[in-house]
Coordinates of C-alpha atoms and ligand atoms in Angstrom, one line a residue:
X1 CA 5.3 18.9 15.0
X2 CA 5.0 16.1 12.2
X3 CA 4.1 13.6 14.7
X4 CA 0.1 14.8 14.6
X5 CA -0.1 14.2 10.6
X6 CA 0.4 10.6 11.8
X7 CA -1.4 8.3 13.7
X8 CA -2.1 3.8 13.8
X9 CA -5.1 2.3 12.8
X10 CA -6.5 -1.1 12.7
X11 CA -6.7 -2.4 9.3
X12 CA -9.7 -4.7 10.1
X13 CA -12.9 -2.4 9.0
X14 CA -15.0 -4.2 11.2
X15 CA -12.5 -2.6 14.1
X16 CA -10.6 0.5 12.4
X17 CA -9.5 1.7 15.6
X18 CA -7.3 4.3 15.6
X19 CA -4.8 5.0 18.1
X20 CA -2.2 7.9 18.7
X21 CA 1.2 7.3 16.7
X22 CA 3.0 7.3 20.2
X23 CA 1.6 4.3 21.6
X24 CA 4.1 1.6 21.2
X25 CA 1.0 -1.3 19.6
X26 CA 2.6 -4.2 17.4
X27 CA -0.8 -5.3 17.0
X28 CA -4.7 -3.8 17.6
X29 CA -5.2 -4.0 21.3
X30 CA -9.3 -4.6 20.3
X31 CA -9.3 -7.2 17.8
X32 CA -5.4 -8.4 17.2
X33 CA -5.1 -7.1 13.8
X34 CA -2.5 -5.8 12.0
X35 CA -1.7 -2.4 12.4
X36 CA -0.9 0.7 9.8
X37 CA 0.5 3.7 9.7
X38 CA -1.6 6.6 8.4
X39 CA -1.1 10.0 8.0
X40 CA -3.2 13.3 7.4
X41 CA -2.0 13.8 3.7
X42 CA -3.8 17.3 3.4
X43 CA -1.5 18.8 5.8
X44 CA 1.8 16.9 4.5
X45 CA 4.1 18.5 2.8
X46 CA 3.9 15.8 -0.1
X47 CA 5.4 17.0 -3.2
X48 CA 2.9 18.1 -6.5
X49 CA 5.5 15.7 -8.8
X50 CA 6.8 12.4 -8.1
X51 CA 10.5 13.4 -9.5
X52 CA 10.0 16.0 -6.9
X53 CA 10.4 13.3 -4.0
X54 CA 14.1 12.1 -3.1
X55 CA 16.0 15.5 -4.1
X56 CA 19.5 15.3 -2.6
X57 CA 19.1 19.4 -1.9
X58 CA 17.6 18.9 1.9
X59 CA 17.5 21.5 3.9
X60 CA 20.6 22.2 6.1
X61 CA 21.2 19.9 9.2
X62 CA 18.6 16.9 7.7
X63 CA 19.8 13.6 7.2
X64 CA 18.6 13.5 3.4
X65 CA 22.1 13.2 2.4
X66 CA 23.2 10.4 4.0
X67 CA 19.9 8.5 4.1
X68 CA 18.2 7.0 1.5
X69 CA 15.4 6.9 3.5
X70 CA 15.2 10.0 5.1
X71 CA 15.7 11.6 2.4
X72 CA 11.7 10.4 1.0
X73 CA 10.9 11.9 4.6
X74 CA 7.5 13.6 3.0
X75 CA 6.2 9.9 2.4
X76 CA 6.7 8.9 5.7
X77 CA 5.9 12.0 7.9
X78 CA 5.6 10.4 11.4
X79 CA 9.0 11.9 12.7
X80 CA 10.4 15.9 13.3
X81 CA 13.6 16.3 11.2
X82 CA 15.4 16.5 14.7
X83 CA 14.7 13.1 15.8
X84 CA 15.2 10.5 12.1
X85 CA 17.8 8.0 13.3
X86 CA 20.1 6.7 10.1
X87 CA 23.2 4.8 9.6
X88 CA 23.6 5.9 6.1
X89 CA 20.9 3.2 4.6
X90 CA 19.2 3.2 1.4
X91 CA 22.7 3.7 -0.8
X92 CA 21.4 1.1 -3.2
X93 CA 21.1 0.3 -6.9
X94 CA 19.1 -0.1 -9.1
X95 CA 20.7 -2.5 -11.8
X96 CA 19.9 -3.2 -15.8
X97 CA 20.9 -6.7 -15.5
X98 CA 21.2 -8.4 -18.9
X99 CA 22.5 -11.7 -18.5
X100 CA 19.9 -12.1 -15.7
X101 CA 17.6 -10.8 -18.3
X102 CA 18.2 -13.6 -21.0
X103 CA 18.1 -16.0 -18.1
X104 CA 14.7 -15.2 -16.9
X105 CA 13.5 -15.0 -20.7
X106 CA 12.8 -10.7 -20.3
X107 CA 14.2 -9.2 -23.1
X108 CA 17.8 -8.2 -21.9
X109 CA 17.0 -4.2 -21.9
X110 CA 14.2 -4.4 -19.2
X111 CA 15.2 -6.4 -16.2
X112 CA 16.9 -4.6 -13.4
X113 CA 17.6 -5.8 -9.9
X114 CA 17.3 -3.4 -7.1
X115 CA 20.1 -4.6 -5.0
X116 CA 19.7 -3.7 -1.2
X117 CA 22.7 -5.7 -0.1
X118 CA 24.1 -2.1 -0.3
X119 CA 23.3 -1.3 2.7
X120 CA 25.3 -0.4 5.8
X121 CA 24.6 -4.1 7.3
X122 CA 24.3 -5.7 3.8
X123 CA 20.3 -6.0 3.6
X124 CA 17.1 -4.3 3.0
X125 CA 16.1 -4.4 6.7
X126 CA 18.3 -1.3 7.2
X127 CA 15.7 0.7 5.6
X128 CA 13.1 -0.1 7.7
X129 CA 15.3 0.2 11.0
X130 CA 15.7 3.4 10.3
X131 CA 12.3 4.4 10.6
X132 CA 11.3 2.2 13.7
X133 CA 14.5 3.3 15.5
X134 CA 12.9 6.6 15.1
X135 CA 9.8 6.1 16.4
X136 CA 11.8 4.5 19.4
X137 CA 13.4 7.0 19.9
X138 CA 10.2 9.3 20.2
X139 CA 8.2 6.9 22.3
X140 CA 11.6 7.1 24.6
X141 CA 11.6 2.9 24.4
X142 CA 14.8 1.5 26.0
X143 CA 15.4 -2.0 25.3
X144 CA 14.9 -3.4 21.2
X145 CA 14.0 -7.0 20.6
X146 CA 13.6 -9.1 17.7
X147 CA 13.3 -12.4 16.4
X148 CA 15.6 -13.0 13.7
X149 CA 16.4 -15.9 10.6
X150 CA 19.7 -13.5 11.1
X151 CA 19.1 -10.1 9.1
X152 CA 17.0 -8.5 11.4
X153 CA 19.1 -8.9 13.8
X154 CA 22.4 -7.9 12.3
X155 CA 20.3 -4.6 10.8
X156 CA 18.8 -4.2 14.9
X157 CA 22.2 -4.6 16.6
X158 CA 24.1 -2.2 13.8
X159 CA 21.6 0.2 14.6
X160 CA 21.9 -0.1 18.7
X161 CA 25.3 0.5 18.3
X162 CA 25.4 3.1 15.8
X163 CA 23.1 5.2 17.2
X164 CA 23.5 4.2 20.9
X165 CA 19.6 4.3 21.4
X166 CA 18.8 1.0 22.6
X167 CA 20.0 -1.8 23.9
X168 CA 19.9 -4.7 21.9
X169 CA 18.4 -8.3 22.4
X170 CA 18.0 -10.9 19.5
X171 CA 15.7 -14.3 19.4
X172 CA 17.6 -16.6 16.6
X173 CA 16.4 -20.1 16.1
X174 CA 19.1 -22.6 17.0
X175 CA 19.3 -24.2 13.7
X176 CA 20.7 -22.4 10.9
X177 CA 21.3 -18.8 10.7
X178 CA 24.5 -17.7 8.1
X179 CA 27.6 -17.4 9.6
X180 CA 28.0 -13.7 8.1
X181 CA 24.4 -12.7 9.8
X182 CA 25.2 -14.3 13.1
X183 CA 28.5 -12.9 13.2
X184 CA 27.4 -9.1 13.0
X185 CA 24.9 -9.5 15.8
X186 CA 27.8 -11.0 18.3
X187 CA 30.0 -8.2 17.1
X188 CA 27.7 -5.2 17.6
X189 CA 27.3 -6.2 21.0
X190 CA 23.4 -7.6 20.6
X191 CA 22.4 -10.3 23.8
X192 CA 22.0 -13.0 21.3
X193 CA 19.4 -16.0 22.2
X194 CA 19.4 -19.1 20.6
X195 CA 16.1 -20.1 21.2
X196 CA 16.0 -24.1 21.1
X197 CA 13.4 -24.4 17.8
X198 CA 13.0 -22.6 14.6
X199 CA 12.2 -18.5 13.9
X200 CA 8.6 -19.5 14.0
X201 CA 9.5 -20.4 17.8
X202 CA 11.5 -17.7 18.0
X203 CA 8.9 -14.9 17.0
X204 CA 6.1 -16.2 18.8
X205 CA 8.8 -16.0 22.2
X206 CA 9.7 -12.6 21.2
X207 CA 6.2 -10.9 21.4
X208 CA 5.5 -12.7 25.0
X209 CA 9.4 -11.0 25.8
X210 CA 8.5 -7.5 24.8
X211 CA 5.0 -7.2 26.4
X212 CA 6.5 -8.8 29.6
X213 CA 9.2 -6.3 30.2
X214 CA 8.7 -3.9 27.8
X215 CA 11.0 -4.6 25.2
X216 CA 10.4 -2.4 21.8
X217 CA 9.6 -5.2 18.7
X218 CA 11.9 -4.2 15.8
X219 CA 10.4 -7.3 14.2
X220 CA 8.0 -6.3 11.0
X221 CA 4.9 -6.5 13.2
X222 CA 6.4 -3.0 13.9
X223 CA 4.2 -0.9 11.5
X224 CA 6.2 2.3 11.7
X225 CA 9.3 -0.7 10.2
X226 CA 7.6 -1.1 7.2
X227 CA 7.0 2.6 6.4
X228 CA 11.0 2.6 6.3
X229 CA 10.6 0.2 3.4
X230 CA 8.2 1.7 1.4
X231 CA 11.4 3.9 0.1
X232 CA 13.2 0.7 -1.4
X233 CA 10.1 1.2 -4.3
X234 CA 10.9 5.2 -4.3
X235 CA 14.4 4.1 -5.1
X236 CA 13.1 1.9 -7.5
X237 CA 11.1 4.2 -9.4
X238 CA 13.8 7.1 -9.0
X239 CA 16.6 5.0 -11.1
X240 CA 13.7 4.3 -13.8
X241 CA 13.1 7.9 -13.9
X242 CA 9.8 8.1 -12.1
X243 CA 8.2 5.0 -14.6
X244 CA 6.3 2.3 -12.8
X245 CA 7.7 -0.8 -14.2
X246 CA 4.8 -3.9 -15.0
X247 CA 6.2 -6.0 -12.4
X248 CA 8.0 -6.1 -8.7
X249 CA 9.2 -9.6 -7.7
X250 CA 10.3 -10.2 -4.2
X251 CA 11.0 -13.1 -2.2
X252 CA 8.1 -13.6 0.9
X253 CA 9.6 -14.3 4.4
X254 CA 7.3 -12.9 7.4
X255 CA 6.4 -11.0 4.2
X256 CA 6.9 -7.4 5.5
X257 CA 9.0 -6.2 2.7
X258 CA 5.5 -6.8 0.3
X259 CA 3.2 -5.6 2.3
X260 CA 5.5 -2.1 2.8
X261 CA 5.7 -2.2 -1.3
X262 CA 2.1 -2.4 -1.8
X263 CA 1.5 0.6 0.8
X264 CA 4.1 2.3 -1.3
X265 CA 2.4 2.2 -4.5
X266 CA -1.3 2.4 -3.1
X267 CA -0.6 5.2 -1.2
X268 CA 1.1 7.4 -4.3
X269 CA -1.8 6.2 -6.3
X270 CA -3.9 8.1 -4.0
X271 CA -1.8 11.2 -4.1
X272 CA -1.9 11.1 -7.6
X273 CA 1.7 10.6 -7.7
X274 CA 1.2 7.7 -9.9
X275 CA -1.2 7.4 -12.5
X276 CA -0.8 3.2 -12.4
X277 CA 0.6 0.3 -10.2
X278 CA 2.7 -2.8 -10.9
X279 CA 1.9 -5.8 -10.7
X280 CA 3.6 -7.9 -7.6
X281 CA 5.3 -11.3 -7.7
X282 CA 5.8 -12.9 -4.2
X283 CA 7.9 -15.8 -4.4
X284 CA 8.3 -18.4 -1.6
X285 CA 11.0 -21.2 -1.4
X286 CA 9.2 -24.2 -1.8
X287 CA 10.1 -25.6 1.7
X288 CA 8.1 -22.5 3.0
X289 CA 4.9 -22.1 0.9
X290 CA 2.5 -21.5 3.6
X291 CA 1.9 -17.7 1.4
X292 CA 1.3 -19.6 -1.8
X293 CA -0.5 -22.5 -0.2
X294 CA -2.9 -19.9 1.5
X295 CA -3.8 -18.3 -2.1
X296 CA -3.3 -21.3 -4.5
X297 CA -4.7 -23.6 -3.1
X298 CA -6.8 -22.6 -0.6
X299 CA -8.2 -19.7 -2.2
X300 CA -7.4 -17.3 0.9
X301 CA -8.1 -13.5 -0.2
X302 CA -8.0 -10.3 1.3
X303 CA -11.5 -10.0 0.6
X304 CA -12.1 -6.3 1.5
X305 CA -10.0 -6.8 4.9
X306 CA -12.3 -9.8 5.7
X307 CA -9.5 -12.4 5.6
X308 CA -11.0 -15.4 6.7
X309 CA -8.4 -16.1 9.4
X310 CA -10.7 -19.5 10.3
X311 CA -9.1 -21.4 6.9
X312 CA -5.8 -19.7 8.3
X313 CA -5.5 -21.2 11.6
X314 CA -7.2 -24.7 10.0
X315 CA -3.6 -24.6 7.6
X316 CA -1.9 -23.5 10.6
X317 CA -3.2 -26.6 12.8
X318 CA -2.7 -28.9 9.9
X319 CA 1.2 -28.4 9.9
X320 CA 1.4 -28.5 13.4
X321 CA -0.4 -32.0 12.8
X322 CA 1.9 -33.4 10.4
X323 CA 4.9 -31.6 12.6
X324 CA 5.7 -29.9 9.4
X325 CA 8.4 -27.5 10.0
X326 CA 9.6 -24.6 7.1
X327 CA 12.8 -26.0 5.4
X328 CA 15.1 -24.0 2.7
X329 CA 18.4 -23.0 1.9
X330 CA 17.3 -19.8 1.9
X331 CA 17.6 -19.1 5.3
X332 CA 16.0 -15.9 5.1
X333 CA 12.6 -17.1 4.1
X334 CA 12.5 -20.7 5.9
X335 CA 9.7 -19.3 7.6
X336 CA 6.0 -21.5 7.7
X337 CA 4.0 -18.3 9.9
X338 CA 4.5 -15.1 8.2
X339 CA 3.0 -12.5 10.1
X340 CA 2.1 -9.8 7.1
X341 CA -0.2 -12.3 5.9
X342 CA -2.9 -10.0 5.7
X343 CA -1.1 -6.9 4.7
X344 CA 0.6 -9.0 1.9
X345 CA -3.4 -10.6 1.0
X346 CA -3.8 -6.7 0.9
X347 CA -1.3 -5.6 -1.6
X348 CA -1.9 -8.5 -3.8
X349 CA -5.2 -7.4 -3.6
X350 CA -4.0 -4.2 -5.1
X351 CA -1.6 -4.9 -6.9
X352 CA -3.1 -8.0 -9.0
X353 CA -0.4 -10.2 -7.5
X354 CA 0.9 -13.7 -8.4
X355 CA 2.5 -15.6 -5.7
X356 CA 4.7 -18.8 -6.5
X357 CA 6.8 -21.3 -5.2
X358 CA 10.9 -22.0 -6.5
X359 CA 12.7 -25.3 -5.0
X360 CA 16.0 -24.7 -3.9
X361 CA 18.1 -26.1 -6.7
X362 CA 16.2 -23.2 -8.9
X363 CA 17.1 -21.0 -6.3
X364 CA 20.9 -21.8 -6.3
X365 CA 21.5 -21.9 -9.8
X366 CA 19.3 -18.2 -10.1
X367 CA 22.2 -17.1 -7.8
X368 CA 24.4 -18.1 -10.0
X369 CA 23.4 -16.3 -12.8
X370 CA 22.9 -13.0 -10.3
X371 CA 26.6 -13.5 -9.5
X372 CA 27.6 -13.0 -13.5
X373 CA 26.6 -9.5 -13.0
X374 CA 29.3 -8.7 -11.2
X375 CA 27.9 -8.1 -7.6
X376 CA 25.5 -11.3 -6.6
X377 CA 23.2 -11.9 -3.8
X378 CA 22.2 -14.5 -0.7
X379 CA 20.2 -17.4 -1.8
X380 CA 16.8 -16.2 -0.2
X381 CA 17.3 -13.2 -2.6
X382 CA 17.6 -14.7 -5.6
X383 CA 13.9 -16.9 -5.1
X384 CA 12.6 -13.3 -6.9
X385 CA 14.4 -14.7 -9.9
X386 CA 13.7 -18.2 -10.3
X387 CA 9.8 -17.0 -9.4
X388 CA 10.4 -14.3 -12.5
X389 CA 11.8 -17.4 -14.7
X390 CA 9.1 -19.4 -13.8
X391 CA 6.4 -16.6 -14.3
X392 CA 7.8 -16.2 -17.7
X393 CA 8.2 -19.7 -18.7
X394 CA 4.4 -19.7 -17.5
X395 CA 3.3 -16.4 -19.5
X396 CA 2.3 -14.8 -16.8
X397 CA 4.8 -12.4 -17.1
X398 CA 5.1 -11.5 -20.5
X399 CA 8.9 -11.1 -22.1
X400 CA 8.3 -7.7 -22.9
X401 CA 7.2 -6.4 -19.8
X402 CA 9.5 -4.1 -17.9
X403 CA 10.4 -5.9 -14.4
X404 CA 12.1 -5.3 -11.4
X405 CA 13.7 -8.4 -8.5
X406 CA 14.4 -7.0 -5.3
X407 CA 17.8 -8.7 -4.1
X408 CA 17.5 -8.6 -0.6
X409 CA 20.3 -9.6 0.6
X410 CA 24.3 -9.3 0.2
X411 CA 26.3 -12.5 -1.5
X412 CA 29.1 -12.3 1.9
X413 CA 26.1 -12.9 4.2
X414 CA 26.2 -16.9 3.4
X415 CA 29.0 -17.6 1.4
X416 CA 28.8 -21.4 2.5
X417 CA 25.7 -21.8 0.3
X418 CA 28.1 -19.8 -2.4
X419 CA 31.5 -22.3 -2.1
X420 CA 29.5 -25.1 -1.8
X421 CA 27.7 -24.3 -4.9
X422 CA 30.8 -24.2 -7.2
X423 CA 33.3 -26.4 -5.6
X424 CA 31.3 -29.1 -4.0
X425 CA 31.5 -32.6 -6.3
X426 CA 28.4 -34.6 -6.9
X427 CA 29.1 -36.4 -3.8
X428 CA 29.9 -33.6 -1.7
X429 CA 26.8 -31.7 -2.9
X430 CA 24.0 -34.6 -2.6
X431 CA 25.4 -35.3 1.0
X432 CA 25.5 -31.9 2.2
X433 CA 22.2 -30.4 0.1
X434 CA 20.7 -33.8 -1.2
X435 CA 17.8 -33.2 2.2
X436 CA 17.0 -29.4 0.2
X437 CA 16.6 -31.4 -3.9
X438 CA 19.8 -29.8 -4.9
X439 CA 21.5 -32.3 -6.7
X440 CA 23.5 -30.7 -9.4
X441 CA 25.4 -27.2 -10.0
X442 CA 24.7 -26.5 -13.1
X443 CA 26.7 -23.2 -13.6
X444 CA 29.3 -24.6 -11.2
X445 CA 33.0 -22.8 -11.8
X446 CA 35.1 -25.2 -9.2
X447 CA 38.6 -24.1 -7.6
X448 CA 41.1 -26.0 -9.1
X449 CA 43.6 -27.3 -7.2
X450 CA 47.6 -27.1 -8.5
X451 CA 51.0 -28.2 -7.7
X452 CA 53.2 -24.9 -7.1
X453 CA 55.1 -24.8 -10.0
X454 CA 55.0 -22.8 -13.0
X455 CA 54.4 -25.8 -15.5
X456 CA 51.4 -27.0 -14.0
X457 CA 50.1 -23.5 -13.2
X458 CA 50.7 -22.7 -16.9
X459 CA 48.9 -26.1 -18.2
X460 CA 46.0 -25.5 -15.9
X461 CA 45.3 -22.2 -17.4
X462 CA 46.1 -23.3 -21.2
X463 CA 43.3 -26.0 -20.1
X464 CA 40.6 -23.6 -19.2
Ligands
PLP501 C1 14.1 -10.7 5.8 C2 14.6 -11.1 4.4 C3 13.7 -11.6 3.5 C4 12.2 -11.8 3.7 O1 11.5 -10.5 3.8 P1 10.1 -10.4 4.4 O2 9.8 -9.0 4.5 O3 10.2 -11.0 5.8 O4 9.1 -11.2 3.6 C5 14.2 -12.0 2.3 N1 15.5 -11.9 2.0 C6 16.4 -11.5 2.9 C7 17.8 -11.4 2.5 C8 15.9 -11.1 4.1 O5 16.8 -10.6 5.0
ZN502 ZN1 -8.8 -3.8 15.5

């Protein structure tokens, strides 16, 4: 059974304890650190090429076709055929995006966005669910839990319903989760809390929840989540034909979706899948920089797995100090303690990573200029390009180098940060984003209102 090639280990090497894949561990029970999963590559059924990996021809009865995860199954080997869970994730695109392109300052043949709104509940998190609804599933778990700035949730309650596995329960902040998140998790039947504070709070109630009664943590603490992710990168490097591009830029939240990416490639490195790795761009909103405070300015490191968590918990008691709390349109990421900070120290580490900060208004008007493409993206998303604009602008990231932005998240999760974008006046827009810096729209296109009569209609138009 494929279960044995897998097992958890402690990625502290002072601890490296290992412990059986079964056990339901969000963190090492010796030391607290972060957890991996690991597998027993010699006895894997890992493919000799990488354009090998992903064929649609599975065998008869597996859930290749449908999932886009599943269907990179040898890379994640923790789970019989017979038990992968899926809702159809991992559908998504990989997109040569030249308007984008010019905007960033890449040269317009080579910038694509890998755009996980695609999936069955509009964001990347699907990809992960699948695989930790698996492992659920083996470990025979019977409530799921998660704290949630809203995607986490909707991806945790589509799959309790779908699949009928688990029964849902979902920690969101009270503040300000997007109308389109909140409403899937209150459709698909999830116990929703609204925990009076914000998703820091919310996650640090979460983990007392689950070891209390037992709840399973779909959070990405959940090590066997992030090896679901590690296939968004397959994906990526499928639609360039099996090339590794120069750079990855993704937004950091709790800062899962780089820690899985960095596994990804460090892993097929050591297969000899790949003969090279990107570079990785982690891109914070500014009103949530505790990632690019950490390595900027304080000089935090991975340091050989030696993270020296003491300057950590000094940054940590310094916001509490100053009652700093995260605060960003982009809901997604408005989050001040990520817990992947290691991990992501880890593949940045590995992946000779940049992190930076992008202020709202950069954000909104990179959101813009995703929605010219034709398909758009939430504003958390589109932080990977205002951080690629401002890596270029920079020289960091040179114009000619091949780059890919992860988008996230779909544009119909928070279309209030869309309409108030482009039909918002000055006035309108200072009083309702003036507290974020956004003061101005500049690629606003505004409704325009008109009389119904046929004149006016026609003049309106003629005045366009
Ligand atoms: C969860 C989420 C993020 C943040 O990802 P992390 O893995 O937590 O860093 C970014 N964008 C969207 C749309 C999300 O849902
Ligand atoms: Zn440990």
């Amino acid at each position: 059974m494929a279960v044995e090639l897998a097992h958890q280990a402690c990625i502290h090497p002072d601890c490296a304890s290992t412990y059986e894949a079964g056990e339901v561990l969000s963190r090492c029970p010796r030391c607290g650190s972060l957890l991996d999963v690991r597998y027993d590559w010699d006895r894997a059924q890992v493919p000799a090429r990488l354009r090998d990996l992903g064929r649609f021809d599975v065998p008869a009865g597996g859930l290749g076709r449908v999932s886009g995860v599943w269907r990179f199954g040898a890379l994640l080997p923790f789970a019989p055929t017979e038990a992968q869970v899926t809702i159809g994730e991992g559908h998504t695109q990989l997109r040569p995006c030249p308007k984008v392109a010019e905007y960033t300052g890449i040269d317009p043949t080579n910038l694509s966005l890998q755009y996980e709104g695609l999936n069955p509940s509009g964001s990347f998190k699907d990809n992960g669910m699948a695989a930790a609804f698996t492992h659920a599933r083996l470990v025979g778990a019977k409530k799921a839990g998660c704290a949630s700035t809203g995607n986490t949730s909707a991806s945790m309650a589509a799959f309790a319903s779908a699949s009928g596995l688990l029964k849902p329960v979902v920690f969101v902040g009270s503040g300000k989760i997007a109308y389109g998140k909140l409403s899937q998790a209150l459709e698909f039947g999830a116990r929703t809390l609204q925990v009076a504070g914000d998703f820091d709070d919310a996650m640090a109630r979460i983990q007392e929840v689950c070891r209390e009664r037992g709840v399973y943590l779909m959070n990405s603490l959940n090590p066997f989540r992030l090896e679901g992710q590690k296939t968004i990168m397959y994906r990526v490097l499928e639609g360039l034909d099996w090339e590794v591009p120069d750079w990855i830029v993704v937004p950091g939240g709790n800062l899962g979706n780089s820690s899985a990416f960095g596994k990804a490639f460090l892993e097929l490195k050591d297969l000899g899948l790949i003969d090279r790795l990107p570079r990785l761009a982690v891109i914070n909103a500014a009103g949530a920089p505790t990632l690019a405070n950490l390595v900027n300015r304080e000089g935090l490191r991975w340091n050989e797995g030696r993270v020296d968590m003491d300057k950590v918990a000094a940054y940590y008691r310094g916001l509490d100090e100053r009652g700093e709390k995260a605060h960003t349109l982009a809901s997604a990421i408005e989050i001040n303690r990520p817990v992947n900070l290691t991990k992501c120290l880890r593949a940045l580490a590995g992946l000779n990573g940049v992190v930076r900060t992008v202020p709202d208004q950069e954000i909104l008007d990179a959101k813009a200029q995703v929605g010219t493409e034709g398909f758009g993206c939430e504003p958390a998303s589109a932080a990977s390009v205002a951080g690629l604009r401002a890596l270029v602008a920079e020289g960091v990231v040179d114009r000619s180098a091949r780059v890919v932005c992860v988008l996230t998240g779909h544009p119909l999760k928070d279309p209030h940060a869309t309409v108030g974008y482009h039909g918002y006046d000055a006035g309108q827009l200072a009083e309702a984003y003036g507290g974020y810096g956004v003061t101005r729209a500049a690629y606003r296109n505004a409704p325009v209102p008109v009389d119904n009569d046929l004149g006016a209609i026609l003049k309106a138009l003629d005045d366009a």
